[in-house]
Structure formats: structure tokens, C-alpha cells
mmCIF file of C-alpha atoms in Angstrom:
data_model
loop_
_atom_site.group_PDB
_atom_site.id
_atom_site.type_symbol
_atom_site.label_atom_id
_atom_site.label_comp_id
_atom_site.label_asym_id
_atom_site.label_seq_id
_atom_site.Cartn_x
_atom_site.Cartn_y
_atom_site.Cartn_z
ATOM 1 C CA MET A 1 -134.083 53.579 -132.830
ATOM 2 C CA GLY A 2 -137.645 55.027 -131.615
ATOM 3 C CA ARG A 3 -137.004 56.071 -127.521
ATOM 4 C CA TRP A 4 -134.032 54.255 -126.491
ATOM 5 C CA GLU A 5 -132.073 56.720 -124.388
ATOM 6 C CA PRO A 6 -128.254 55.043 -124.347
ATOM 7 C CA ASP A 7 -127.400 54.844 -120.965
ATOM 8 C CA ALA A 8 -130.906 56.299 -119.643
ATOM 9 C CA ARG A 9 -131.249 54.676 -116.502
ATOM 10 C CA GLY A 10 -127.256 55.293 -115.244
ATOM 11 C CA ARG A 11 -127.318 58.895 -116.525
ATOM 12 C CA LEU A 12 -130.736 59.577 -114.650
ATOM 13 C CA ALA A 13 -129.362 58.563 -111.509
ATOM 14 C CA ALA A 14 -126.305 60.368 -112.500
ATOM 15 C CA ALA A 15 -128.254 64.244 -112.557
ATOM 16 C CA ALA A 16 -130.434 62.953 -109.421
ATOM 17 C CA LEU A 17 -127.070 62.385 -107.544
ATOM 18 C CA ALA A 18 -125.625 65.636 -108.281
ATOM 19 C CA LEU A 19 -128.962 67.464 -107.741
ATOM 20 C CA TYR A 20 -129.769 65.664 -104.789
ATOM 21 C CA ALA A 21 -126.138 67.007 -103.176
ATOM 22 C CA GLU A 22 -125.739 70.566 -105.058
ATOM 23 C CA ARG A 23 -129.596 71.654 -103.969
ATOM 24 C CA GLY A 24 -131.052 68.443 -101.511
ATOM 25 C CA TYR A 25 -132.666 65.529 -101.510
ATOM 26 C CA GLU A 26 -135.810 67.092 -100.310
ATOM 27 C CA GLN A 27 -136.035 70.541 -102.933
ATOM 28 C CA THR A 28 -135.011 68.231 -106.106
ATOM 29 C CA THR A 29 -138.007 67.225 -108.503
ATOM 30 C CA VAL A 30 -138.286 64.525 -111.348
ATOM 31 C CA ALA A 31 -138.624 66.961 -113.619
ATOM 32 C CA GLU A 32 -135.571 68.086 -113.002
ATOM 33 C CA ILE A 33 -133.629 65.201 -112.829
ATOM 34 C CA ALA A 34 -135.324 64.293 -116.007
ATOM 35 C CA ARG A 35 -133.650 68.012 -117.711
ATOM 36 C CA SER A 36 -130.772 67.273 -116.380
ATOM 37 C CA ALA A 37 -130.138 64.974 -117.820
ATOM 38 C CA GLY A 38 -131.450 65.558 -121.281
ATOM 39 C CA LEU A 39 -135.043 62.849 -120.666
ATOM 40 C CA THR A 40 -138.473 63.349 -120.228
ATOM 41 C CA GLU A 41 -139.917 62.598 -117.120
ATOM 42 C CA ARG A 42 -141.474 59.350 -119.041
ATOM 43 C CA THR A 43 -138.498 57.918 -118.933
ATOM 44 C CA PHE A 44 -137.989 58.713 -115.604
ATOM 45 C CA PHE A 45 -140.989 56.286 -114.767
ATOM 46 C CA ARG A 46 -140.030 53.479 -117.083
ATOM 47 C CA HIS A 47 -136.931 53.181 -115.246
ATOM 48 C CA TYR A 48 -137.752 54.483 -111.826
ATOM 49 C CA ALA A 49 -141.005 54.632 -109.541
ATOM 50 C CA ASP A 50 -140.027 57.274 -108.026
ATOM 51 C CA LYS A 51 -137.162 59.484 -106.992
ATOM 52 C CA ARG A 52 -136.233 58.023 -103.264
ATOM 53 C CA GLU A 53 -136.226 54.720 -105.983
ATOM 54 C CA VAL A 54 -132.698 56.156 -107.620
ATOM 55 C CA LEU A 55 -131.225 55.752 -104.470
ATOM 56 C CA PHE A 56 -132.228 52.474 -103.382
ATOM 57 C CA ALA A 57 -133.309 50.187 -106.693
ATOM 58 C CA GLY A 58 -129.034 48.596 -106.251
ATOM 59 C CA ALA A 59 -130.091 47.816 -102.475
ATOM 60 C CA GLY A 60 -132.576 45.339 -103.849
ATOM 61 C CA GLU A 61 -130.271 43.834 -106.958
ATOM 62 C CA LEU A 62 -127.388 43.617 -104.775
ATOM 63 C CA GLU A 63 -129.980 41.241 -102.545
ATOM 64 C CA ASP A 64 -131.556 39.488 -105.057
ATOM 65 C CA LEU A 65 -127.864 38.483 -105.803
ATOM 66 C CA PHE A 66 -126.670 38.211 -102.441
ATOM 67 C CA VAL A 67 -129.567 35.669 -101.593
ATOM 68 C CA ARG A 68 -129.261 33.447 -104.560
ATOM 69 C CA ALA A 69 -125.773 33.270 -103.993
ATOM 70 C CA VAL A 70 -125.754 32.031 -101.154
ATOM 71 C CA ALA A 71 -129.380 29.343 -101.828
ATOM 72 C CA GLY A 72 -126.071 28.190 -104.717
ATOM 73 C CA ALA A 73 -123.385 27.466 -102.408
ATOM 74 C CA PRO A 74 -122.197 24.074 -102.846
ATOM 75 C CA ALA A 75 -122.904 21.596 -100.083
ATOM 76 C CA PRO A 76 -122.809 20.764 -97.924
ATOM 77 C CA ALA A 77 -120.970 24.160 -96.295
ATOM 78 C CA ALA A 78 -121.032 25.751 -92.677
ATOM 79 C CA PRO A 79 -123.255 28.979 -92.897
ATOM 80 C CA LEU A 80 -120.428 31.205 -92.966
ATOM 81 C CA ALA A 81 -118.694 29.619 -95.298
ATOM 82 C CA ALA A 82 -122.570 29.815 -97.705
ATOM 83 C CA LEU A 83 -122.929 33.286 -96.846
ATOM 84 C CA THR A 84 -119.072 34.590 -98.304
ATOM 85 C CA VAL A 85 -119.928 32.733 -101.480
ATOM 86 C CA GLY A 86 -122.830 35.806 -101.348
ATOM 87 C CA LEU A 87 -120.497 38.238 -99.700
ATOM 88 C CA ASP A 88 -118.006 37.855 -102.607
ATOM 89 C CA ALA A 89 -120.771 37.796 -105.631
ATOM 90 C CA VAL A 90 -122.212 41.712 -104.038
ATOM 91 C CA ALA A 91 -118.649 42.217 -104.482
ATOM 92 C CA GLU A 92 -118.521 42.048 -108.062
ATOM 93 C CA MET A 93 -121.625 44.424 -108.454
ATOM 94 C CA PHE A 94 -118.977 47.295 -106.553
ATOM 95 C CA ALA A 95 -115.925 47.217 -108.545
ATOM 96 C CA ASP A 96 -116.215 50.369 -110.433
ATOM 97 C CA ARG A 97 -119.122 52.423 -109.090
ATOM 98 C CA ARG A 98 -116.948 53.850 -106.071
ATOM 99 C CA GLU A 99 -117.955 57.545 -106.602
ATOM 100 C CA PHE A 100 -121.541 57.125 -107.271
ATOM 101 C CA ALA A 101 -121.650 55.281 -103.802
ATOM 102 C CA ARG A 102 -119.980 57.926 -102.029
ATOM 103 C CA ARG A 103 -121.896 60.780 -103.574
ATOM 104 C CA ARG A 104 -124.644 58.071 -102.958
ATOM 105 C CA HIS A 105 -124.135 57.416 -99.419
ATOM 106 C CA ALA A 106 -123.044 61.859 -98.561
ATOM 107 C CA VAL A 107 -126.981 61.889 -99.901
ATOM 108 C CA ILE A 108 -128.278 59.565 -96.836
ATOM 109 C CA THR A 109 -126.856 60.351 -94.213
ATOM 110 C CA ALA A 110 -128.315 63.984 -94.734
ATOM 111 C CA ASN A 111 -131.953 63.350 -94.726
ATOM 112 C CA ALA A 112 -133.290 60.909 -92.550
ATOM 113 C CA GLU A 113 -136.335 59.874 -93.660
ATOM 114 C CA LEU A 114 -133.232 58.011 -95.801
ATOM 115 C CA GLN A 115 -131.205 57.012 -92.696
ATOM 116 C CA GLU A 116 -133.809 54.822 -92.079
ATOM 117 C CA ARG A 117 -135.062 53.344 -95.612
ATOM 118 C CA GLU A 118 -130.741 52.452 -95.692
ATOM 119 C CA LEU A 119 -131.981 50.248 -91.916
ATOM 120 C CA ILE A 120 -134.571 48.364 -93.198
ATOM 121 C CA LYS A 121 -132.810 47.557 -96.424
ATOM 122 C CA LEU A 122 -130.534 45.719 -94.258
ATOM 123 C CA ALA A 123 -132.426 44.634 -91.896
ATOM 124 C CA SER A 124 -134.044 43.285 -95.345
ATOM 125 C CA LEU A 125 -131.639 41.613 -96.992
ATOM 126 C CA ALA A 126 -129.872 39.970 -92.588
ATOM 127 C CA ALA A 127 -134.128 38.474 -93.136
ATOM 128 C CA ALA A 128 -133.561 36.753 -96.474
ATOM 129 C CA LEU A 129 -130.013 35.816 -96.100
ATOM 130 C CA ALA A 130 -131.372 33.916 -92.708
ATOM 131 C CA GLY A 131 -134.092 32.493 -94.681
ATOM 132 C CA ALA A 132 -131.488 31.538 -97.633
ATOM 133 C CA LEU A 133 -129.773 29.693 -94.691
ATOM 134 C CA ARG A 134 -132.562 27.263 -92.685
ATOM 135 C CA GLY A 135 -133.236 26.526 -97.457
ATOM 136 C CA ARG A 136 -129.860 25.204 -96.842
ATOM 137 C CA GLY A 137 -131.080 22.800 -93.267
ATOM 138 C CA VAL A 138 -129.562 25.337 -90.775
ATOM 139 C CA ALA A 139 -132.339 25.369 -87.439
ATOM 140 C CA GLU A 140 -132.305 28.922 -85.868
ATOM 141 C CA PRO A 141 -131.013 30.970 -84.103
ATOM 142 C CA ALA A 142 -127.448 29.729 -86.084
ATOM 143 C CA ALA A 143 -128.970 30.750 -89.370
ATOM 144 C CA SER A 144 -130.266 34.860 -88.086
ATOM 145 C CA LEU A 145 -127.361 35.216 -86.513
ATOM 146 C CA ALA A 146 -124.940 33.356 -89.392
ATOM 147 C CA ALA A 147 -127.033 36.417 -91.314
ATOM 148 C CA GLU A 148 -127.005 39.163 -89.444
ATOM 149 C CA ALA A 149 -123.300 39.359 -89.448
ATOM 150 C CA ALA A 150 -122.372 38.844 -92.806
ATOM 151 C CA VAL A 151 -124.429 41.799 -93.333
ATOM 152 C CA ALA A 152 -122.364 43.876 -90.285
ATOM 153 C CA VAL A 153 -119.350 42.513 -92.483
ATOM 154 C CA PHE A 154 -120.803 43.885 -95.356
ATOM 155 C CA LYS A 155 -121.456 47.336 -93.378
ATOM 156 C CA ILE A 156 -118.776 47.588 -91.448
ATOM 157 C CA ALA A 157 -116.324 46.721 -95.791
ATOM 158 C CA PHE A 158 -119.013 49.204 -97.223
ATOM 159 C CA GLU A 159 -118.087 52.029 -95.411
ATOM 160 C CA ARG A 160 -114.576 51.235 -95.763
ATOM 161 C CA TRP A 161 -115.390 51.367 -99.186
ATOM 162 C CA ILE A 162 -116.370 54.254 -99.304
ATOM 163 C CA ALA A 163 -113.611 56.237 -96.457
ATOM 164 C CA PRO A 164 -112.514 59.222 -98.437
ATOM 165 C CA ALA A 165 -109.239 57.784 -99.928
ATOM 166 C CA GLU A 166 -109.315 54.756 -99.486
ATOM 167 C CA GLU A 167 -108.769 52.094 -102.598
ATOM 168 C CA ALA A 168 -109.054 48.662 -101.197
ATOM 169 C CA SER A 169 -111.403 46.897 -103.373
ATOM 170 C CA MET A 170 -114.787 45.783 -102.363
ATOM 171 C CA GLN A 171 -113.091 42.241 -102.336
ATOM 172 C CA GLN A 172 -110.235 42.421 -100.039
ATOM 173 C CA LEU A 173 -112.439 44.571 -97.252
ATOM 174 C CA ILE A 174 -114.750 41.559 -97.411
ATOM 175 C CA ARG A 175 -112.132 39.228 -97.118
ATOM 176 C CA GLU A 176 -111.047 41.330 -93.655
ATOM 177 C CA SER A 177 -114.315 42.313 -92.566
ATOM 178 C CA LEU A 178 -114.959 38.631 -92.342
ATOM 179 C CA THR A 179 -111.037 37.921 -90.918
ATOM 180 C CA GLU A 180 -111.280 40.688 -87.777
ATOM 181 C CA LEU A 181 -115.496 39.299 -87.586
ATOM 182 C CA LYS A 182 -113.519 35.445 -86.479
ATOM 183 C CA ALA A 183 -111.047 36.623 -84.440
ATOM 184 C CA VAL A 184 -113.514 39.221 -82.721
ATOM 185 C CA ALA A 185 -115.685 35.517 -81.762
ATOM 186 C CA SER A 186 -112.971 33.852 -81.424
ATOM 187 C CA GLY A 187 -111.043 36.608 -78.783
ATOM 188 C CA ALA A 188 -113.131 35.737 -76.370
ATOM 189 C CA MET B 1 -148.308 63.935 -51.464
ATOM 190 C CA GLY B 2 -149.659 65.930 -53.445
ATOM 191 C CA ARG B 3 -149.709 65.881 -57.229
ATOM 192 C CA TRP B 4 -147.237 62.121 -56.438
ATOM 193 C CA GLU B 5 -148.467 59.443 -57.916
ATOM 194 C CA PRO B 6 -147.436 55.823 -57.026
ATOM 195 C CA ASP B 7 -145.789 54.555 -60.101
ATOM 196 C CA ALA B 8 -147.576 57.028 -62.304
ATOM 197 C CA ARG B 9 -144.386 56.346 -65.116
ATOM 198 C CA GLY B 10 -146.173 52.305 -64.524
ATOM 199 C CA ARG B 11 -149.621 52.293 -64.741
ATOM 200 C CA LEU B 12 -149.075 55.020 -68.106
ATOM 201 C CA ALA B 13 -146.837 52.414 -69.540
ATOM 202 C CA ALA B 14 -149.960 49.361 -68.524
ATOM 203 C CA ALA B 15 -152.830 51.836 -70.527
ATOM 204 C CA ALA B 16 -150.843 52.912 -73.232
ATOM 205 C CA LEU B 17 -149.851 49.426 -74.563
ATOM 206 C CA ALA B 18 -153.746 48.389 -73.764
ATOM 207 C CA LEU B 19 -154.837 50.903 -75.960
ATOM 208 C CA TYR B 20 -152.330 50.946 -78.960
ATOM 209 C CA ALA B 21 -153.531 46.400 -78.836
ATOM 210 C CA GLU B 22 -156.486 47.162 -78.755
ATOM 211 C CA ARG B 23 -157.504 50.507 -81.348
ATOM 212 C CA GLY B 24 -154.112 50.824 -82.599
ATOM 213 C CA TYR B 25 -151.162 53.381 -82.130
ATOM 214 C CA GLU B 26 -152.152 55.630 -84.518
ATOM 215 C CA GLN B 27 -156.013 56.526 -83.237
ATOM 216 C CA THR B 28 -154.827 55.991 -78.801
ATOM 217 C CA THR B 29 -154.630 59.669 -77.996
ATOM 218 C CA VAL B 30 -152.495 60.489 -74.884
ATOM 219 C CA ALA B 31 -155.438 62.389 -73.034
ATOM 220 C CA GLU B 32 -156.988 58.445 -73.993
ATOM 221 C CA ILE B 33 -153.758 57.222 -71.922
ATOM 222 C CA ALA B 34 -154.192 59.262 -68.853
ATOM 223 C CA ARG B 35 -157.716 59.264 -68.693
ATOM 224 C CA SER B 36 -156.923 54.874 -68.834
ATOM 225 C CA ALA B 37 -153.838 55.355 -66.546
ATOM 226 C CA GLY B 38 -156.425 57.592 -64.500
ATOM 227 C CA LEU B 39 -154.044 60.304 -64.458
ATOM 228 C CA THR B 40 -153.664 63.421 -66.044
ATOM 229 C CA GLU B 41 -152.047 65.112 -69.274
ATOM 230 C CA ARG B 42 -149.607 67.278 -67.447
ATOM 231 C CA THR B 43 -148.957 63.696 -65.130
ATOM 232 C CA PHE B 44 -147.953 62.265 -69.067
ATOM 233 C CA PHE B 45 -145.790 64.439 -69.906
ATOM 234 C CA ARG B 46 -143.907 64.688 -67.006
ATOM 235 C CA HIS B 47 -142.962 61.151 -67.487
ATOM 236 C CA TYR B 48 -142.368 61.008 -71.283
ATOM 237 C CA ALA B 49 -141.958 63.151 -74.352
ATOM 238 C CA ASP B 50 -144.656 62.115 -76.239
ATOM 239 C CA LYS B 51 -146.801 58.668 -77.032
ATOM 240 C CA ARG B 52 -144.093 57.075 -78.471
ATOM 241 C CA GLU B 53 -141.458 57.468 -76.310
ATOM 242 C CA VAL B 54 -143.690 55.450 -73.380
ATOM 243 C CA LEU B 55 -142.281 52.496 -76.583
ATOM 244 C CA PHE B 56 -138.851 53.195 -76.621
ATOM 245 C CA ALA B 57 -137.614 54.963 -73.293
ATOM 246 C CA GLY B 58 -136.101 51.619 -71.906
ATOM 247 C CA ALA B 59 -134.420 51.353 -74.860
ATOM 248 C CA GLY B 60 -132.516 54.486 -74.657
ATOM 249 C CA GLU B 61 -131.929 52.768 -70.526
ATOM 250 C CA LEU B 62 -130.718 50.074 -72.184
ATOM 251 C CA GLU B 63 -127.708 51.957 -74.080
ATOM 252 C CA ASP B 64 -127.136 53.340 -71.103
ATOM 253 C CA LEU B 65 -126.639 50.587 -68.775
ATOM 254 C CA PHE B 66 -124.566 49.023 -72.113
ATOM 255 C CA VAL B 67 -122.122 51.107 -72.555
ATOM 256 C CA ARG B 68 -121.335 51.603 -68.700
ATOM 257 C CA ALA B 69 -120.792 48.301 -68.617
ATOM 258 C CA VAL B 70 -119.083 48.207 -71.528
ATOM 259 C CA ALA B 71 -116.364 50.926 -70.781
ATOM 260 C CA GLY B 72 -116.184 50.164 -67.251
ATOM 261 C CA ALA B 73 -115.354 46.365 -68.136
ATOM 262 C CA PRO B 74 -112.205 44.850 -66.076
ATOM 263 C CA ALA B 75 -109.228 46.301 -68.638
ATOM 264 C CA PRO B 76 -107.880 43.461 -70.196
ATOM 265 C CA ALA B 77 -110.499 42.702 -72.092
ATOM 266 C CA ALA B 78 -110.796 41.355 -75.814
ATOM 267 C CA PRO B 79 -113.858 43.436 -77.608
ATOM 268 C CA LEU B 80 -116.312 40.127 -77.201
ATOM 269 C CA ALA B 81 -115.787 39.942 -73.733
ATOM 270 C CA ALA B 82 -116.271 43.632 -72.769
ATOM 271 C CA LEU B 83 -119.388 43.715 -74.752
ATOM 272 C CA THR B 84 -120.471 40.575 -72.537
ATOM 273 C CA VAL B 85 -120.329 42.286 -69.790
ATOM 274 C CA GLY B 86 -122.565 44.704 -70.773
ATOM 275 C CA LEU B 87 -124.768 41.905 -71.925
ATOM 276 C CA ASP B 88 -124.948 40.557 -68.512
ATOM 277 C CA ALA B 89 -125.481 43.843 -67.265
ATOM 278 C CA VAL B 90 -128.427 44.806 -69.411
ATOM 279 C CA ALA B 91 -129.621 40.472 -69.193
ATOM 280 C CA GLU B 92 -131.118 41.036 -65.493
ATOM 281 C CA MET B 93 -133.092 44.925 -67.336
ATOM 282 C CA PHE B 94 -135.510 42.159 -68.492
ATOM 283 C CA ALA B 95 -136.452 39.262 -65.266
ATOM 284 C CA ASP B 96 -139.738 40.506 -65.477
ATOM 285 C CA ARG B 97 -140.718 42.535 -68.033
ATOM 286 C CA ARG B 98 -141.312 39.693 -70.630
ATOM 287 C CA GLU B 99 -145.158 40.240 -71.564
ATOM 288 C CA PHE B 100 -145.302 44.531 -71.475
ATOM 289 C CA ALA B 101 -141.731 43.582 -74.140
ATOM 290 C CA ARG B 102 -144.455 40.523 -76.278
ATOM 291 C CA ARG B 103 -146.899 43.002 -76.324
ATOM 292 C CA ARG B 104 -144.610 46.185 -77.263
ATOM 293 C CA HIS B 105 -143.474 44.277 -79.648
ATOM 294 C CA ALA B 106 -147.152 43.537 -81.318
ATOM 295 C CA VAL B 107 -148.032 47.402 -81.628
ATOM 296 C CA ILE B 108 -144.439 48.053 -83.028
ATOM 297 C CA THR B 109 -145.001 44.711 -85.933
ATOM 298 C CA ALA B 110 -147.972 46.088 -86.851
ATOM 299 C CA ASN B 111 -147.052 49.907 -87.666
ATOM 300 C CA ALA B 112 -143.899 50.870 -89.900
ATOM 301 C CA GLU B 113 -143.522 54.863 -88.336
ATOM 302 C CA LEU B 114 -142.549 52.033 -84.905
ATOM 303 C CA GLN B 115 -140.108 49.119 -86.847
ATOM 304 C CA GLU B 116 -138.578 51.791 -88.226
ATOM 305 C CA ARG B 117 -137.953 53.529 -85.119
ATOM 306 C CA GLU B 118 -136.634 50.374 -83.534
ATOM 307 C CA LEU B 119 -133.739 49.611 -85.757
ATOM 308 C CA ILE B 120 -132.528 53.051 -85.979
ATOM 309 C CA LYS B 121 -132.423 52.207 -81.956
ATOM 310 C CA LEU B 122 -130.667 49.106 -83.116
ATOM 311 C CA ALA B 123 -128.228 50.691 -85.255
ATOM 312 C CA SER B 124 -127.628 52.976 -82.630
ATOM 313 C CA LEU B 125 -126.490 50.816 -79.691
ATOM 314 C CA ALA B 126 -124.308 49.322 -81.798
ATOM 315 C CA ALA B 127 -122.187 52.867 -82.942
ATOM 316 C CA ALA B 128 -122.697 53.914 -78.860
ATOM 317 C CA LEU B 129 -120.971 49.946 -78.999
ATOM 318 C CA ALA B 130 -117.924 50.252 -80.386
ATOM 319 C CA GLY B 131 -117.143 53.997 -78.972
ATOM 320 C CA ALA B 132 -116.869 52.381 -75.993
ATOM 321 C CA LEU B 133 -115.026 49.799 -77.924
ATOM 322 C CA ARG B 134 -112.488 52.640 -79.640
ATOM 323 C CA GLY B 135 -112.519 54.002 -76.105
ATOM 324 C CA ARG B 136 -111.105 50.910 -74.656
ATOM 325 C CA GLY B 137 -108.328 51.572 -77.012
ATOM 326 C CA VAL B 138 -109.478 48.449 -79.659
ATOM 327 C CA ALA B 139 -108.700 49.586 -83.236
ATOM 328 C CA GLU B 140 -111.654 50.467 -85.531
ATOM 329 C CA PRO B 141 -112.922 48.147 -87.781
ATOM 330 C CA ALA B 142 -112.376 45.483 -84.915
ATOM 331 C CA ALA B 143 -114.793 48.142 -82.578
ATOM 332 C CA SER B 144 -117.282 48.131 -85.351
ATOM 333 C CA LEU B 145 -117.711 44.658 -86.175
ATOM 334 C CA ALA B 146 -117.393 43.107 -82.415
ATOM 335 C CA ALA B 147 -120.249 45.395 -81.747
ATOM 336 C CA GLU B 148 -122.775 44.894 -84.863
ATOM 337 C CA ALA B 149 -121.937 41.331 -83.220
ATOM 338 C CA ALA B 150 -122.748 42.493 -80.168
ATOM 339 C CA VAL B 151 -126.269 43.461 -81.634
ATOM 340 C CA ALA B 152 -127.421 40.494 -83.049
ATOM 341 C CA VAL B 153 -126.334 38.470 -80.290
ATOM 342 C CA PHE B 154 -129.184 40.613 -78.474
ATOM 343 C CA LYS B 155 -131.166 40.887 -80.615
ATOM 344 C CA ILE B 156 -131.817 37.562 -81.476
ATOM 345 C CA ALA B 157 -131.839 36.372 -77.456
ATOM 346 C CA PHE B 158 -134.830 39.230 -77.330
ATOM 347 C CA GLU B 159 -136.682 37.841 -80.584
ATOM 348 C CA ARG B 160 -136.123 34.044 -78.492
ATOM 349 C CA TRP B 161 -137.004 35.657 -75.192
ATOM 350 C CA ILE B 162 -140.138 36.942 -76.226
ATOM 351 C CA ALA B 163 -141.884 34.543 -78.643
ATOM 352 C CA PRO B 164 -144.801 32.659 -77.556
ATOM 353 C CA ALA B 165 -144.130 29.684 -74.636
ATOM 354 C CA GLU B 166 -141.013 31.063 -74.746
ATOM 355 C CA GLU B 167 -139.621 30.455 -70.770
ATOM 356 C CA ALA B 168 -135.575 30.166 -70.510
ATOM 357 C CA SER B 169 -134.528 33.436 -69.109
ATOM 358 C CA MET B 170 -132.835 36.465 -70.898
ATOM 359 C CA GLN B 171 -129.527 36.050 -69.915
ATOM 360 C CA GLN B 172 -129.970 32.345 -70.939
ATOM 361 C CA LEU B 173 -130.631 33.529 -73.817
ATOM 362 C CA ILE B 174 -127.982 35.432 -74.589
ATOM 363 C CA ARG B 175 -125.223 33.046 -73.832
ATOM 364 C CA GLU B 176 -126.901 30.816 -76.187
ATOM 365 C CA SER B 177 -127.351 33.232 -79.083
ATOM 366 C CA LEU B 178 -123.599 33.972 -78.141
ATOM 367 C CA THR B 179 -122.258 30.700 -78.295
ATOM 368 C CA GLU B 180 -123.915 30.107 -81.783
ATOM 369 C CA LEU B 181 -122.255 33.080 -82.705
ATOM 370 C CA LYS B 182 -118.611 31.962 -81.792
ATOM 371 C CA ALA B 183 -120.007 28.898 -83.569
ATOM 372 C CA VAL B 184 -120.681 29.962 -86.367
ATOM 373 C CA ALA B 185 -117.652 32.298 -87.612
ATOM 374 C CA SER B 186 -115.608 29.497 -86.452
ATOM 375 C CA GLY B 187 -116.989 27.607 -88.508
ATOM 376 C CA ALA B 188 -115.765 28.259 -91.596
#
């Protein structure tokens, strides 16, 4: 088996989050994360570029999955229908990650630089989704507006999903958020 | 008249933008901005906290105006109707600022820190608008979704408004963007 470590990536992420929560993100070093996970720094850097990447690797995966699902949605589909295919696809990523997501959110909320990074990831997601819609023949500004609306739906569903005591699934909250968007948009 | 300088604030902003465009935001100092405007550093600091503030003072004014207009919209009004009152109010801020806005946008696009600041301002606007809607009795998640949708409408209208050769007014582009949002939301 050599240097293979079972679920090293997950253990590093869990150790990092625990340390960020306990002593603060800024104060935590990669060496401490690795030690706490019972692994080496070398192993850390095989999985993550730096300590920030532990918090944002999932956002990159989410964007890839979301964009691929929108691009591959059955044609013809209206923009929001294609985006709904993407929202359903990413909802599945969240099945058993709620505690991780809650802890991650608390760490990010405590650090201005991480909050900025989170906003950049959401802006990047909106831009990528607008690109996927244009690739399906959707004109501007409809493509960008639909993409921004879908990111708003995702963001608000996610904020509800990680709220204390919330038990509804991400899929259910995304569906409710979509329904609410349609009601809001048709209500004035 | 003493130290009063006619339109010192506007002259400082114009001088700052010209310098940011010419030699880069990072390389420009407050002393250079003041000199280029024919004013003193002391006068600069009576108008702006720092050189970044020259670019973002307008965003603060916009948020105040937007939120006040939403809070003061005639009741009863559906969330998007109240937000439309706010969008109409801010559209008037943009009447004769297109060239300034285009130059400002070019400076911000060239600097990652300024882009982050712009995203933070938009997130702050969405949060403030959601608060104004809750103040009108709108429940969550409708308040946050409607606020995010209105910020998307604003953002996309603004991006069109500053596009090269665009001549339509901000008010017209906001109206089109709102219509597009409604079409997108009802289309799936």
C-alpha cells in the first residue's frame, strides 16, 4: 500500500476545519493540520494547494458539475429549465455534508478575506452558467439574468440548508427557492 | 470664501480616475491626485477617506437611496413592485455619469482587490434590500430572493449601460432587464 492513506483528503479537511474553528483560520498552519490528521505536510500538498483550498475545493467541483449539467440538459429547454437540471445535479453533492458545511460557513463568516473569496466563487459560478446558456443559444441579457437568478436560488437554499436545526434536504430547499423566485418575479 | 473650492469633490474624482487609468491604481498616490486636481492633500481627505473611496463613494450613496426608496414605496406593494420603485430611484443617479462609470469600470476590472470590493458592495446591497423588504413585512426566503433578483437586474442593466456605444438610458435598461427576469422566471 506504500504511502496511500485511506481517505487522507477527508481527514485533512476535517482536521483543518476543527483547527480553524478552534484557534482561527489565520493562526492555523498546514503543519498543524497534517499533524492533527496523523499525516505529513507532503500528503497535505498532494491534496490541497494551500490551507484556503481546503475550504474552496468543493466550490470548484460544484461549478464544474453545475455547468456540465446545464450544458447537457435536454434540448430544447427554456433557460430556467436547463438551470434547474443543474440545480438538481448539485443538490446531490450536499447529501451528507451538512455538518461540514455549517462548520465551514462559521469559519468563512469570521474572516473577511474568506468571505471575499466566497463572493468571487459565486460570481465565477454565475459567469460560467451564463456561458453555458449562451452555448445553448440563449441570447444576452437573458443568459446572464437567468444565471444570476439561479445563483440566487442556490445561495438562498444553501443558507437555509445550513441554518441551525434545518432538516430539509438541499434538493427540497432548492425547489422551494425556485418556486419562490417564480412567485416573486410574477408578483409585480 | 476661504478654503472652499468649487466642485473639489468632482475634480478630485476626475483626476483620480485619469491617473488610475494612465499609470494604474496601485501606482497612484493621494498626493498625485490632489496635485493633478490643483488641490491639496488636506482637501482630498476632507472629501475621501482614501484613494479607494473615490471609486466606491457612489456605491454607498446608491445603496442608501435604493434602500430608502424601497422602504418608502407605497404599501401594499408586492416585493418586486417595491424593489422597482427603488430601481427607478437609482436609475436617475446615472443620468450623466456614463463616461465616469466606464472609466471606473476599466480601473476596477484591472485590479483583483477592487473587483472583490465591488462584489462586496453588491452583496451588501442585496442584504440591505432584503432587510428593507422584511421591514415591509415580507417573509424569508421571499425577501432575500427578491433582493438578490433585483441586484441581478441592476447589475446586468449596469453592465449593458457601460458597454461601448450603448446609448439607452439606465432607466430603460433596468426596465428591459426586469422584463427579461420575469420572462426567464415564468419560462420553465
